[in-house]
Amino acid sequence: MLELASAAAALALSCAILTWSWPLGDWLGVIDHPDNGRKIHARATPLVGGIAITVPVLLWSVVSIYWPDLTGGTPVPLAVLICGAGAALIGFIDDRSTVSPLLRLLILMALTVAALAISPQLLPARFHWSLIGSTPVAPWLAYVLVAIGTTGFVNAVNMAEGHDGGVAGMFAIWSACIVWVGSGAADDVAFVLLVTSLAVLAFNLRGKVFLGGTGTYGTTFVFGLLVLYLHNSWGIAAETVMVWFFLPVVDCLRLLIQRPMQGHSPFKADRNHFHHRLHDRFGKLAGLAIYLGLVATTSFAVAFDADLAPACLGALAFAYLGLMILTASGARAAAPIKIAPRD
């Protein structure tokens, strides 16, 4: 009952923010304007979609801290509140005035380490695998791997936020999967993420709002914390997590390798992303359907049966490679343009 009440309150707040997105975005100074280059959206659009997800989640964290019965008394809400808010703030500042990519990465790593210190349950003592059982990991190595992994994951999702409905759709899919497989604090916050992500998705698909850095940094960082909690406390296999996050992470790694090979900075924005190539080859709606269809079918499959993870990883790799080859002729190379929120 409390879970439903908190989700209803979160949805109401999210819808209020989305309804008043223009005056809020104008007041905060986060309006994204088309530039007739990479930013090809039809009109100026407020970057408040992430605020409509992150603010309800942070308020849930505050309530959970003062009402610990909601989450079984775990310190996870405190890590979500402090470090999730920090990540969201970095994204918000970047929306207003571009922050150096290196500085963003360093701050995200620091926030990850802080979250591990606040909530020791987030630091893995063992990595759980569906096929080979579990393998121990030294604490110092766990800190390094989690800091790099979380930072890379946040950056990958930020780079994937370039087509309406893409990242918001993935947020909804991942939230639903966590609600299905999780329990306790992870399940509660995932339910809040689910209803607010669906609300943002409805507005984002119509071009009314964009997620902005607050969403791609703050919300994605929270997902990273939830997955760590699920892996450590509930034994969710590493292969399951790899399936959920496969597309944005693999595409990010490809671009970080390919851009320097083409003589560009790895942080230079372009339209060579997987989602851009699908859009240019198949059209906006069909490209989005292919992208989210791949994420949804494989993510839900491993959520229902973790033993399907190897097959799903193989299917995702095959589909990604095949679609990259199919869309190669229409891919546009990187251009020396300024980094913007929608990479």
Short mmCIF file of C-alpha atoms in Angstrom, two decimals:
data_model
loop_
_atom_site.label_atom_id
_atom_site.label_comp_id
_atom_site.label_asym_id
_atom_site.label_seq_id
_atom_site.Cartn_x
_atom_site.Cartn_y
_atom_site.Cartn_z
CA MET A 1 0.00 0.00 0.00
CA LEU A 2 2.82 2.40 0.90
CA GLU A 3 4.60 1.49 -2.33
CA LEU A 4 1.51 2.38 -4.39
CA ALA A 5 1.03 5.63 -2.47
CA SER A 6 4.65 6.71 -3.02
CA ALA A 7 4.44 5.82 -6.71
CA ALA A 8 1.20 7.79 -7.10
CA ALA A 9 2.73 10.82 -5.40
CA ALA A 10 5.85 10.53 -7.57
CA LEU A 11 3.73 10.31 -10.73
CA ALA A 12 1.69 13.37 -9.74
CA LEU A 13 4.85 15.41 -9.11
CA SER A 14 6.43 14.23 -12.35
CA CYS A 15 3.33 15.14 -14.38
CA ALA A 16 3.23 18.58 -12.76
CA ILE A 17 6.86 19.22 -13.74
CA LEU A 18 6.22 18.00 -17.29
CA THR A 19 3.04 20.05 -17.66
CA TRP A 20 4.89 23.20 -16.65
CA SER A 21 8.08 22.23 -18.48
CA TRP A 22 8.44 25.43 -20.50
CA PRO A 23 8.22 28.00 -17.69
CA LEU A 24 10.36 25.73 -15.49
CA GLY A 25 12.96 25.20 -18.20
CA ASP A 26 13.02 28.91 -18.99
CA TRP A 27 13.43 29.81 -15.30
CA LEU A 28 16.24 27.28 -14.85
CA GLY A 29 17.92 28.25 -18.12
CA VAL A 30 17.78 24.78 -19.65
CA ILE A 31 16.14 25.20 -23.04
CA ASP A 32 17.72 23.28 -25.92
CA HIS A 33 17.69 25.17 -29.24
CA PRO A 34 18.11 23.54 -32.69
CA ASP A 35 21.31 24.45 -34.53
CA ASN A 36 20.55 23.15 -38.05
CA GLY A 37 23.46 20.75 -37.62
CA ARG A 38 23.42 17.80 -35.27
CA LYS A 39 20.49 19.22 -33.29
CA ILE A 40 17.75 18.75 -35.85
CA HIS A 41 14.70 18.90 -33.61
CA ALA A 42 11.96 21.19 -34.90
CA ARG A 43 11.76 23.71 -32.06
CA ALA A 44 13.36 24.82 -28.81
CA THR A 45 12.67 22.23 -26.13
CA PRO A 46 13.03 22.30 -22.32
CA LEU A 47 15.59 19.91 -20.82
CA VAL A 48 13.48 19.02 -17.79
CA GLY A 49 12.53 15.39 -18.44
CA GLY A 50 15.34 14.21 -16.18
CA ILE A 51 14.18 16.59 -13.46
CA ALA A 52 10.72 14.99 -13.64
CA ILE A 53 12.33 11.61 -12.85
CA THR A 54 15.15 12.58 -10.51
CA VAL A 55 13.29 14.94 -8.18
CA PRO A 56 10.60 12.36 -7.22
CA VAL A 57 13.33 9.74 -6.65
CA LEU A 58 15.31 12.10 -4.41
CA LEU A 59 12.18 13.00 -2.45
CA TRP A 60 11.47 9.26 -2.05
CA SER A 61 14.97 8.94 -0.62
CA VAL A 62 14.34 11.71 1.90
CA VAL A 63 11.09 10.08 3.05
CA SER A 64 12.81 6.68 3.27
CA ILE A 65 15.60 8.08 5.43
CA TYR A 66 13.12 9.50 7.93
CA TRP A 67 10.79 6.50 7.59
CA PRO A 68 13.21 3.54 7.37
CA ASP A 69 10.42 0.95 7.49
CA LEU A 70 9.82 1.73 3.83
CA THR A 71 13.17 0.21 2.83
CA GLY A 72 13.99 -2.18 5.64
CA GLY A 73 16.46 0.24 7.19
CA THR A 74 19.17 -0.09 4.49
CA PRO A 75 21.45 2.92 3.85
CA VAL A 76 20.82 2.72 0.10
CA PRO A 77 18.39 5.71 0.10
CA LEU A 78 21.11 7.90 1.62
CA ALA A 79 23.56 6.95 -1.16
CA VAL A 80 20.83 7.61 -3.74
CA LEU A 81 20.03 10.99 -2.20
CA ILE A 82 23.54 12.35 -1.79
CA CYS A 83 25.38 10.82 -4.73
CA GLY A 84 22.41 10.65 -7.11
CA ALA A 85 21.75 14.33 -6.46
CA GLY A 86 25.43 15.07 -7.08
CA ALA A 87 25.36 13.30 -10.44
CA ALA A 88 22.13 15.09 -11.38
CA LEU A 89 23.69 18.43 -10.44
CA ILE A 90 26.66 17.81 -12.73
CA GLY A 91 24.27 17.04 -15.59
CA PHE A 92 22.20 20.14 -14.82
CA ILE A 93 25.29 22.38 -14.81
CA ASP A 94 26.38 20.83 -18.10
CA ASP A 95 22.97 21.67 -19.59
CA ARG A 96 23.46 25.32 -18.66
CA SER A 97 27.15 25.66 -19.56
CA THR A 98 29.24 22.80 -20.89
CA VAL A 99 31.43 21.05 -18.32
CA SER A 100 34.74 19.49 -19.39
CA PRO A 101 34.22 15.79 -20.21
CA LEU A 102 37.27 14.84 -18.14
CA LEU A 103 35.97 16.78 -15.14
CA ARG A 104 32.58 15.07 -15.44
CA LEU A 105 34.22 11.65 -15.47
CA LEU A 106 36.36 12.43 -12.43
CA ILE A 107 33.39 13.74 -10.47
CA LEU A 108 31.33 10.67 -11.33
CA MET A 109 34.13 8.42 -10.11
CA ALA A 110 34.34 10.40 -6.87
CA LEU A 111 30.57 10.16 -6.39
CA THR A 112 30.72 6.40 -6.94
CA VAL A 113 33.42 5.99 -4.29
CA ALA A 114 31.35 8.16 -1.94
CA ALA A 115 28.28 5.98 -2.53
CA LEU A 116 30.30 2.86 -1.70
CA ALA A 117 31.45 4.47 1.53
CA ILE A 118 27.92 5.54 2.49
CA SER A 119 26.40 2.16 1.64
CA PRO A 120 28.92 -0.69 2.06
CA GLN A 121 26.35 -3.16 0.67
CA LEU A 122 27.07 -1.66 -2.74
CA LEU A 123 30.69 -2.86 -2.73
CA PRO A 124 30.86 -6.41 -4.14
CA ALA A 125 32.92 -8.98 -2.25
CA ARG A 126 32.19 -11.51 -5.00
CA PHE A 127 31.01 -11.30 -8.61
CA HIS A 128 28.05 -13.59 -9.26
CA TRP A 129 27.85 -15.39 -12.61
CA SER A 130 25.01 -17.56 -13.86
CA LEU A 131 27.34 -20.12 -15.47
CA ILE A 132 30.44 -20.30 -13.28
CA GLY A 133 29.07 -19.45 -9.86
CA SER A 134 30.80 -16.60 -8.03
CA THR A 135 34.35 -15.31 -7.96
CA PRO A 136 35.90 -13.35 -5.06
CA VAL A 137 37.27 -9.85 -5.63
CA ALA A 138 39.66 -7.85 -3.45
CA PRO A 139 38.11 -4.68 -1.93
CA TRP A 140 40.60 -2.33 -3.63
CA LEU A 141 39.92 -3.93 -7.00
CA ALA A 142 36.17 -3.80 -6.38
CA TYR A 143 36.42 -0.04 -5.76
CA VAL A 144 38.34 0.46 -9.01
CA LEU A 145 36.06 -1.72 -11.13
CA VAL A 146 32.84 -0.26 -9.72
CA ALA A 147 34.07 3.34 -10.12
CA ILE A 148 35.13 2.75 -13.72
CA GLY A 149 32.05 0.68 -14.56
CA THR A 150 29.53 3.12 -13.10
CA THR A 151 31.20 6.13 -14.69
CA GLY A 152 31.37 4.40 -18.05
CA PHE A 153 27.74 3.32 -17.83
CA VAL A 154 26.54 6.86 -17.07
CA ASN A 155 28.60 8.24 -19.94
CA ALA A 156 27.28 5.56 -22.30
CA VAL A 157 23.65 6.40 -21.55
CA ASN A 158 24.39 10.11 -21.91
CA MET A 159 25.76 9.42 -25.38
CA ALA A 160 22.65 7.39 -26.25
CA GLU A 161 20.31 10.30 -25.48
CA GLY A 162 19.91 11.57 -29.01
CA HIS A 163 16.53 10.29 -30.17
CA ASP A 164 13.12 10.93 -28.65
CA GLY A 165 11.97 8.06 -26.50
CA GLY A 166 15.25 6.13 -26.57
CA VAL A 167 16.72 6.65 -23.11
CA ALA A 168 13.36 7.26 -21.42
CA GLY A 169 12.19 3.98 -22.95
CA MET A 170 15.26 2.16 -21.64
CA PHE A 171 14.67 3.66 -18.19
CA ALA A 172 11.13 2.26 -18.22
CA ILE A 173 12.33 -1.17 -19.39
CA TRP A 174 15.13 -1.38 -16.82
CA SER A 175 12.81 -0.19 -14.04
CA ALA A 176 10.24 -2.87 -14.89
CA CYS A 177 12.97 -5.53 -14.86
CA ILE A 178 14.23 -4.40 -11.45
CA VAL A 179 10.68 -4.37 -10.08
CA TRP A 180 10.33 -7.97 -11.29
CA VAL A 181 13.62 -9.38 -9.97
CA GLY A 182 14.30 -7.10 -7.00
CA SER A 183 13.00 -6.59 -3.51
CA GLY A 184 13.33 -4.15 -0.63
CA ALA A 185 14.89 -0.77 -1.37
CA ALA A 186 15.70 -1.59 -5.01
CA ASP A 187 12.13 -2.66 -5.75
CA ASP A 188 10.64 0.47 -4.13
CA VAL A 189 12.81 3.01 -5.91
CA ALA A 190 12.49 1.10 -9.20
CA PHE A 191 8.70 1.41 -8.97
CA VAL A 192 9.07 5.19 -8.60
CA LEU A 193 11.47 5.22 -11.55
CA LEU A 194 9.03 3.17 -13.63
CA VAL A 195 6.00 5.44 -13.28
CA THR A 196 8.00 8.66 -13.72
CA SER A 197 9.92 7.25 -16.72
CA LEU A 198 6.65 6.33 -18.42
CA ALA A 199 5.34 9.85 -17.84
CA VAL A 200 8.50 11.37 -19.31
CA LEU A 201 8.37 8.90 -22.21
CA ALA A 202 4.88 10.10 -23.13
CA PHE A 203 6.04 13.73 -23.28
CA ASN A 204 9.41 12.94 -24.86
CA LEU A 205 7.90 10.96 -27.72
CA ARG A 206 5.87 14.03 -28.66
CA GLY A 207 8.95 16.24 -28.54
CA LYS A 208 7.63 18.22 -25.57
CA VAL A 209 10.69 17.67 -23.35
CA PHE A 210 14.18 16.21 -23.49
CA LEU A 211 15.81 14.38 -20.61
CA GLY A 212 18.83 16.64 -20.38
CA GLY A 213 21.89 15.98 -18.29
CA THR A 214 19.91 15.76 -15.07
CA GLY A 215 18.26 12.63 -16.40
CA THR A 216 21.14 11.01 -18.23
CA TYR A 217 23.52 11.59 -15.34
CA GLY A 218 21.37 11.57 -12.21
CA THR A 219 18.87 8.86 -13.15
CA THR A 220 21.45 6.61 -14.79
CA PHE A 221 23.68 6.90 -11.72
CA VAL A 222 20.76 5.73 -9.56
CA PHE A 223 20.27 2.74 -11.87
CA GLY A 224 23.92 1.90 -11.38
CA LEU A 225 23.49 1.91 -7.59
CA LEU A 226 20.36 -0.25 -7.81
CA VAL A 227 22.10 -2.84 -9.97
CA LEU A 228 25.02 -3.01 -7.54
CA TYR A 229 22.58 -3.57 -4.68
CA LEU A 230 20.73 -6.27 -6.61
CA HIS A 231 23.96 -8.02 -7.58
CA ASN A 232 25.39 -8.02 -4.05
CA SER A 233 22.28 -8.55 -1.94
CA TRP A 234 20.07 -10.65 -4.22
CA GLY A 235 22.60 -12.43 -6.40
CA ILE A 236 21.47 -11.00 -9.75
CA ALA A 237 23.98 -12.44 -12.23
CA ALA A 238 26.52 -10.21 -13.94
CA GLU A 239 25.41 -11.60 -17.32
CA THR A 240 21.87 -10.33 -16.65
CA VAL A 241 23.20 -6.81 -16.08
CA MET A 242 25.32 -7.09 -19.22
CA VAL A 243 22.21 -7.89 -21.27
CA TRP A 244 20.24 -4.97 -19.82
CA PHE A 245 22.92 -2.40 -20.61
CA PHE A 246 24.46 -3.99 -23.70
CA LEU A 247 23.40 -1.58 -26.47
CA PRO A 248 24.36 1.81 -24.97
CA VAL A 249 27.60 0.48 -23.48
CA VAL A 250 28.81 -1.35 -26.60
CA ASP A 251 27.95 1.61 -28.82
CA CYS A 252 29.82 3.96 -26.48
CA LEU A 253 32.91 1.72 -26.56
CA ARG A 254 32.77 1.58 -30.37
CA LEU A 255 32.68 5.37 -30.65
CA LEU A 256 35.47 5.90 -28.12
CA ILE A 257 37.67 3.66 -30.27
CA GLN A 258 36.48 4.78 -33.71
CA ARG A 259 36.59 8.55 -33.22
CA PRO A 260 40.34 8.74 -32.46
CA MET A 261 41.00 6.39 -35.39
CA GLN A 262 39.24 8.96 -37.61
CA GLY A 263 41.31 11.80 -36.18
CA HIS A 264 38.68 13.20 -33.80
CA SER A 265 38.50 13.54 -30.05
CA PRO A 266 36.61 10.64 -28.42
CA PHE A 267 34.36 13.28 -26.83
CA LYS A 268 33.39 14.99 -30.09
CA ALA A 269 29.68 14.63 -30.81
CA ASP A 270 28.49 13.27 -34.15
CA ARG A 271 25.63 11.42 -35.81
CA ASN A 272 27.40 8.07 -36.03
CA HIS A 273 25.66 6.64 -32.95
CA PHE A 274 23.72 3.40 -33.33
CA HIS A 275 20.41 5.18 -32.72
CA HIS A 276 21.24 7.87 -35.31
CA ARG A 277 22.10 5.24 -37.89
CA LEU A 278 18.81 3.41 -37.27
CA HIS A 279 16.94 6.72 -37.54
CA ASP A 280 18.63 7.65 -40.83
CA ARG A 281 18.18 4.19 -42.36
CA PHE A 282 14.69 3.18 -41.18
CA GLY A 283 13.05 6.43 -40.08
CA LYS A 284 12.35 7.87 -36.64
CA LEU A 285 9.62 5.54 -35.37
CA ALA A 286 10.93 2.34 -36.95
CA GLY A 287 14.46 3.08 -35.75
CA LEU A 288 13.20 3.65 -32.21
CA ALA A 289 11.10 0.47 -32.35
CA ILE A 290 14.14 -1.58 -33.41
CA TYR A 291 16.33 -0.10 -30.69
CA LEU A 292 13.86 -0.45 -27.83
CA GLY A 293 12.64 -3.79 -29.18
CA LEU A 294 16.14 -5.24 -28.87
CA VAL A 295 16.52 -3.86 -25.34
CA ALA A 296 13.06 -4.94 -24.19
CA THR A 297 12.96 -8.49 -25.55
CA THR A 298 16.38 -9.45 -24.22
CA SER A 299 16.05 -7.57 -20.91
CA PHE A 300 12.70 -9.11 -20.05
CA ALA A 301 13.92 -12.54 -21.17
CA VAL A 302 16.83 -12.57 -18.71
CA ALA A 303 14.68 -11.01 -16.00
CA PHE A 304 12.38 -14.03 -16.26
CA ASP A 305 15.18 -16.58 -16.72
CA ALA A 306 18.81 -15.66 -16.02
CA ASP A 307 20.01 -18.79 -17.81
CA LEU A 308 19.01 -17.14 -21.11
CA ALA A 309 21.71 -14.47 -20.68
CA PRO A 310 24.38 -16.10 -22.91
CA ALA A 311 21.87 -16.59 -25.73
CA CYS A 312 20.60 -13.02 -25.34
CA LEU A 313 24.14 -11.62 -25.38
CA GLY A 314 24.82 -13.55 -28.57
CA ALA A 315 21.59 -12.32 -30.15
CA LEU A 316 22.35 -8.71 -29.20
CA ALA A 317 25.89 -8.92 -30.59
CA PHE A 318 24.61 -10.46 -33.83
CA ALA A 319 21.83 -7.87 -34.21
CA TYR A 320 24.14 -4.95 -33.41
CA LEU A 321 26.81 -6.05 -35.87
CA GLY A 322 24.27 -6.82 -38.58
CA LEU A 323 22.48 -3.49 -38.21
CA MET A 324 25.79 -1.61 -38.12
CA ILE A 325 26.73 -3.19 -41.45
CA LEU A 326 23.27 -2.53 -42.89
CA THR A 327 23.37 1.15 -41.90
CA ALA A 328 27.03 1.79 -42.75
CA SER A 329 26.37 3.51 -46.06
CA GLY A 330 24.18 6.17 -44.46
CA ALA A 331 26.35 6.92 -41.43
CA ARG A 332 27.55 10.49 -41.16
CA ALA A 333 31.08 11.02 -39.93
CA ALA A 334 31.95 13.16 -36.95
CA ALA A 335 32.12 16.91 -37.40
CA PRO A 336 34.09 19.33 -35.22
CA ILE A 337 31.12 20.67 -33.28
CA LYS A 338 30.71 21.75 -29.70
CA ILE A 339 29.68 19.13 -27.17
CA ALA A 340 26.01 19.50 -26.28
CA PRO A 341 23.69 17.77 -23.82
CA ARG A 342 22.16 15.48 -26.44
CA ASP A 343 25.22 13.48 -27.55
#
